[in-house]
Coordinates of C-alpha atoms in Angstrom, one line a residue:
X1 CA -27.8 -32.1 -26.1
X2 CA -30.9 -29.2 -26.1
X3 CA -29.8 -25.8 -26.8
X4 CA -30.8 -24.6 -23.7
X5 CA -28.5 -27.6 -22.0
X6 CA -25.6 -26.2 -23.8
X7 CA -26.2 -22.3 -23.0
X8 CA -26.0 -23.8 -19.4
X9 CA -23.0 -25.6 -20.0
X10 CA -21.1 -22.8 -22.0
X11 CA -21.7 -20.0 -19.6
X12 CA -20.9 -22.4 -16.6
X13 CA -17.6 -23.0 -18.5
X14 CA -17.0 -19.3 -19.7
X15 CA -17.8 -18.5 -15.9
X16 CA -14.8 -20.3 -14.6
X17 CA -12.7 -19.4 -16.9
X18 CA -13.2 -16.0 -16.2
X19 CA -12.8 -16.6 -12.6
X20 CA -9.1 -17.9 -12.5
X21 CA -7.8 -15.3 -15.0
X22 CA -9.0 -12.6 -12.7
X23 CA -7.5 -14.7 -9.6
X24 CA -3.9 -15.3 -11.7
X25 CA -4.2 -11.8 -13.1
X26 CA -4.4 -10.4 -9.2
X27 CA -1.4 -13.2 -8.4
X28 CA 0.9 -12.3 -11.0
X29 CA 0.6 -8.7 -11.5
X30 CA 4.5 -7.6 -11.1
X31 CA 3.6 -5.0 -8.7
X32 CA 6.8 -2.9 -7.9
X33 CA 5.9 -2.1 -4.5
X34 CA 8.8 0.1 -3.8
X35 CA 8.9 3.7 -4.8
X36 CA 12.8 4.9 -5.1
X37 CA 13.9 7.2 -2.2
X38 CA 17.0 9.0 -1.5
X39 CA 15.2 13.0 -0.8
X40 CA 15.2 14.7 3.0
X41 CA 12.6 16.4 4.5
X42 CA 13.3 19.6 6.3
X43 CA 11.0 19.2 9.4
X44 CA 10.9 23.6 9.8
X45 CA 9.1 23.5 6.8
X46 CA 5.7 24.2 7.2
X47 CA 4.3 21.3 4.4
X48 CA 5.9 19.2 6.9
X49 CA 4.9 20.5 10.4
X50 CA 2.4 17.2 10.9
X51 CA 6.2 15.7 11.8
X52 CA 6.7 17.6 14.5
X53 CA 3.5 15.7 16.5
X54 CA 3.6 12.2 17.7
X55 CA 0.9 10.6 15.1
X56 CA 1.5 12.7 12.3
X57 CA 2.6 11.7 9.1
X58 CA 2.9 13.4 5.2
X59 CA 3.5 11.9 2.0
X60 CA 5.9 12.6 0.0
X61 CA 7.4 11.3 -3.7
X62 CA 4.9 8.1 -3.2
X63 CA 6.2 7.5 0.5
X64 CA 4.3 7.8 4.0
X65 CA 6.8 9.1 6.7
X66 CA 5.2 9.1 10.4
X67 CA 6.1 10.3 13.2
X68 CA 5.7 7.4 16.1
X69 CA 7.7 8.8 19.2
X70 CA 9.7 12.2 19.7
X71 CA 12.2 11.9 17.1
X72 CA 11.1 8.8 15.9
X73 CA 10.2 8.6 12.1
X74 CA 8.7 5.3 9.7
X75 CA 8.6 5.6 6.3
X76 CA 6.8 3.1 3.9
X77 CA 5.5 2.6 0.4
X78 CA 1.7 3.9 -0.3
X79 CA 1.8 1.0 -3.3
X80 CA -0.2 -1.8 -2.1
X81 CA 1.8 -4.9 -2.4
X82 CA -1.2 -7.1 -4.1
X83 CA -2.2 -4.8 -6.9
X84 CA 0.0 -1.2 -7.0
X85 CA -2.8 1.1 -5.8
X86 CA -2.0 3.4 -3.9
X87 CA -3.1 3.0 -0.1
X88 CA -4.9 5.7 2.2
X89 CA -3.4 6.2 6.0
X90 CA -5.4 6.9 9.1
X91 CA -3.4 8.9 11.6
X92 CA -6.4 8.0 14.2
X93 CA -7.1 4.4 13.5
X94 CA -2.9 4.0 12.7
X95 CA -3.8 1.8 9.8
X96 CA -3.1 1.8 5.6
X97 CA -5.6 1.0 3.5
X98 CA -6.1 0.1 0.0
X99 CA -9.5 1.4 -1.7
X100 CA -8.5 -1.2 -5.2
X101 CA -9.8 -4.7 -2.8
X102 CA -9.7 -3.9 0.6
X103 CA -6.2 -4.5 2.1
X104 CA -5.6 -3.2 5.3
X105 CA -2.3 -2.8 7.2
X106 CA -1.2 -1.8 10.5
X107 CA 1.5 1.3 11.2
X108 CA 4.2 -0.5 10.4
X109 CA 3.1 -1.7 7.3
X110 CA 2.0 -5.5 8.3
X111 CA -0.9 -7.0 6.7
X112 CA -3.6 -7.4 8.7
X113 CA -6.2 -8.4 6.4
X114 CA -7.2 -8.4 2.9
X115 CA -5.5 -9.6 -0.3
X116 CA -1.8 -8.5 0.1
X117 CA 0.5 -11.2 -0.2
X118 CA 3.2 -8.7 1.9
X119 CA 4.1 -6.3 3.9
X120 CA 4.6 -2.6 2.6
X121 CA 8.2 -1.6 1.8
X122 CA 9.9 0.4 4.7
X123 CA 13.1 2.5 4.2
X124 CA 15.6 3.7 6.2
X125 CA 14.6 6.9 8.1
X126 CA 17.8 8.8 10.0
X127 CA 17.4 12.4 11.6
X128 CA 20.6 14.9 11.7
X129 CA 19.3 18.2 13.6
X130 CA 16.1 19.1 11.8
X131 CA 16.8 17.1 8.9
X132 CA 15.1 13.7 8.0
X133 CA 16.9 11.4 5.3
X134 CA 14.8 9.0 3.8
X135 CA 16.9 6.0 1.9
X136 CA 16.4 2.9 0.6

């Protein structure tokens, strides 16, 4: 075998091998996609007045609570389920993304696109007077 066979050969080699330990690496990363929640949001205070509009949304301790419908609330994780960024949210195009690989989910926290092998974790949302209770 030449020398410059075997460069080609090696780097071919090293290539590939390089490839599926970033594709296992991205596969098997333990991503805890679930921030812990058990906190209420006062909706009178003003760092949460977005709440009071249909659209709006905050986020708070790692969590994205929006407001769909008159008092109607989601909440869901901002960790990306593929690789634990966290994940941006359009109040005008109603979609999550993540800026780490390009994963893209809908309101609700569906995948729509991207790497993500699942959905982003919801908790339970449940409104007493002005009070929101976020659980889960």
């Amino acid at each position: 075998m030449q020398r410059r066979e075997f460069i080609a050969n090696t780097s071919g080699v090293l290539g590939i091998g390089v490839l599926l330990e970033l594709l296992q690496s991205c596969a098997q990363n333990g991503v805890s996609p679930k921030p812990t929640a058990n906190f209420t949001v006062d909706l009178t205070a003003s760092a949460n007045k977005a709440l009071n509009t249909i659209g709006g949304f905050i986020l708070d301790q790692g969590i994205y609570i929006i407001c769909t419908a008159k008092s109607t609330y989601i909440a869901l994780s901002s960790i990306c389920t593929h690789a634990g960024c966290t994940v941006n949210y359009s109040g005008s195009s109603k979609q999550f993304t993540c800026p780490c690989h390009g994963g893209v989910y809908n309101s609700t926290g569906q995948v729509v696109s991207g790497p993500p092998p699942s959905a982003l974790a919801q908790y339970k949302v449940t409104l007493s007077g002005t009070t929101l209770t976020i659980s889960g």
